[in-house]
Each structure stands twice: as structure tokens, then as C-alpha cells.
Coordinates of C-alpha atoms in Angstrom, one line a residue:
M14 CA 141.9 -123.1 -158.3
R15 CA 145.7 -123.1 -157.6
A16 CA 147.9 -126.1 -156.7
A17 CA 149.5 -126.0 -153.1
V18 CA 153.2 -124.9 -153.2
V19 CA 155.3 -127.6 -151.7
V20 CA 158.2 -126.2 -149.7
P21 CA 161.3 -128.1 -150.3
A22 CA 163.4 -129.7 -147.0
F23 CA 166.5 -128.3 -146.1
G24 CA 169.4 -129.9 -147.9
A25 CA 167.3 -130.5 -150.9
Y26 CA 168.7 -129.8 -154.3
V27 CA 166.1 -127.9 -156.3
V28 CA 166.4 -125.9 -159.6
D29 CA 165.3 -122.0 -159.9
V30 CA 162.9 -122.0 -162.7
R31 CA 163.6 -118.5 -163.3
D32 CA 167.2 -119.0 -164.4
G33 CA 167.7 -122.8 -164.4
R34 CA 170.5 -122.6 -161.5
V35 CA 170.9 -125.5 -159.2
G36 CA 171.0 -124.9 -155.9
Q37 CA 170.8 -126.6 -152.3
V38 CA 168.2 -125.2 -149.8
V39 CA 170.1 -123.9 -146.8
G40 CA 167.7 -121.8 -145.1
R41 CA 164.5 -119.6 -145.2
S42 CA 164.4 -115.9 -145.8
G43 CA 160.8 -114.7 -144.7
A44 CA 158.6 -116.7 -146.9
G45 CA 161.3 -117.3 -149.5
L46 CA 164.3 -119.8 -149.9
R47 CA 168.1 -119.3 -149.4
L48 CA 169.9 -121.5 -152.0
R49 CA 173.7 -122.2 -152.3
P50 CA 175.4 -123.0 -155.5
V51 CA 176.5 -126.7 -155.8
G52 CA 180.1 -126.6 -154.4
G53 CA 179.5 -123.4 -152.4
G54 CA 179.3 -119.7 -153.6
R55 CA 177.1 -117.0 -153.2
E56 CA 173.7 -117.8 -152.1
W57 CA 170.3 -116.1 -153.5
D58 CA 166.8 -115.9 -152.6
C59 CA 164.0 -117.7 -154.4
A60 CA 160.3 -118.1 -153.9
P61 CA 159.3 -121.7 -153.1
G62 CA 156.8 -121.4 -156.2
A63 CA 159.8 -120.8 -158.3
T64 CA 161.6 -124.0 -157.6
R65 CA 161.2 -127.6 -158.7
C66 CA 163.2 -130.8 -157.5
A67 CA 166.4 -130.9 -159.3
T68 CA 166.6 -134.2 -161.7
V69 CA 169.7 -136.8 -161.1
A70 CA 170.8 -135.4 -164.3
E71 CA 170.7 -131.8 -163.1
R72 CA 172.6 -132.4 -159.8
L73 CA 175.2 -134.6 -161.8
R74 CA 175.6 -131.7 -164.5
A75 CA 175.9 -129.2 -161.7
D76 CA 178.7 -131.2 -159.8
T77 CA 180.5 -131.9 -162.8
A78 CA 180.6 -128.1 -163.8
Y79 CA 181.9 -127.1 -160.5
A80 CA 184.7 -130.1 -160.6
N81 CA 185.8 -128.8 -164.0
A82 CA 186.1 -125.2 -163.0
R83 CA 188.1 -126.1 -160.0
S84 CA 190.6 -128.3 -161.8
R85 CA 191.0 -125.3 -164.4
G86 CA 191.5 -122.9 -161.7
E87 CA 188.6 -121.0 -162.5
R88 CA 185.8 -119.8 -160.1
A89 CA 182.8 -122.0 -160.2
W90 CA 180.1 -119.5 -159.8

């Protein structure tokens, strides 16, 4: 028997388990989710079953990577 897929709420930070990216849920695209990287950038689609809630450490790591890239004048993503 399969476990029910929990759909994250809008604004929640999740990890795309396919590639490890951290994103914020900004919308829905059909049966999927629209995720935006921390700090902004190009959105991507992800199935709800391919996400999990981001831990505090993952969220902090993504925020820090974005802040460091901005301070160096680089693109974050």
C-alpha cells in the first residue's frame, strides 16, 4: 500500500529530492508544484511526491549560498 503524498503549503521551503535543490513553493502547475530558489531566480516544476520539507540547516545553507554569491557579484543560480 502506498503512503499518501502530502502537498506542501504555499510559501513552504522544500527540497527537490531529484537533485537536492532547496526551493519555496510559489504555485501549482497542474498536478505539480512551482518552486523558486531561495533568493529568487528561475522557477522549476516538481511533483509533490519528489519533495520533502527542508530542514533548518538546508534552509540556512541555501540562504548563506545566496548571500555569499551576491557579495561576490555572482549570480546565485
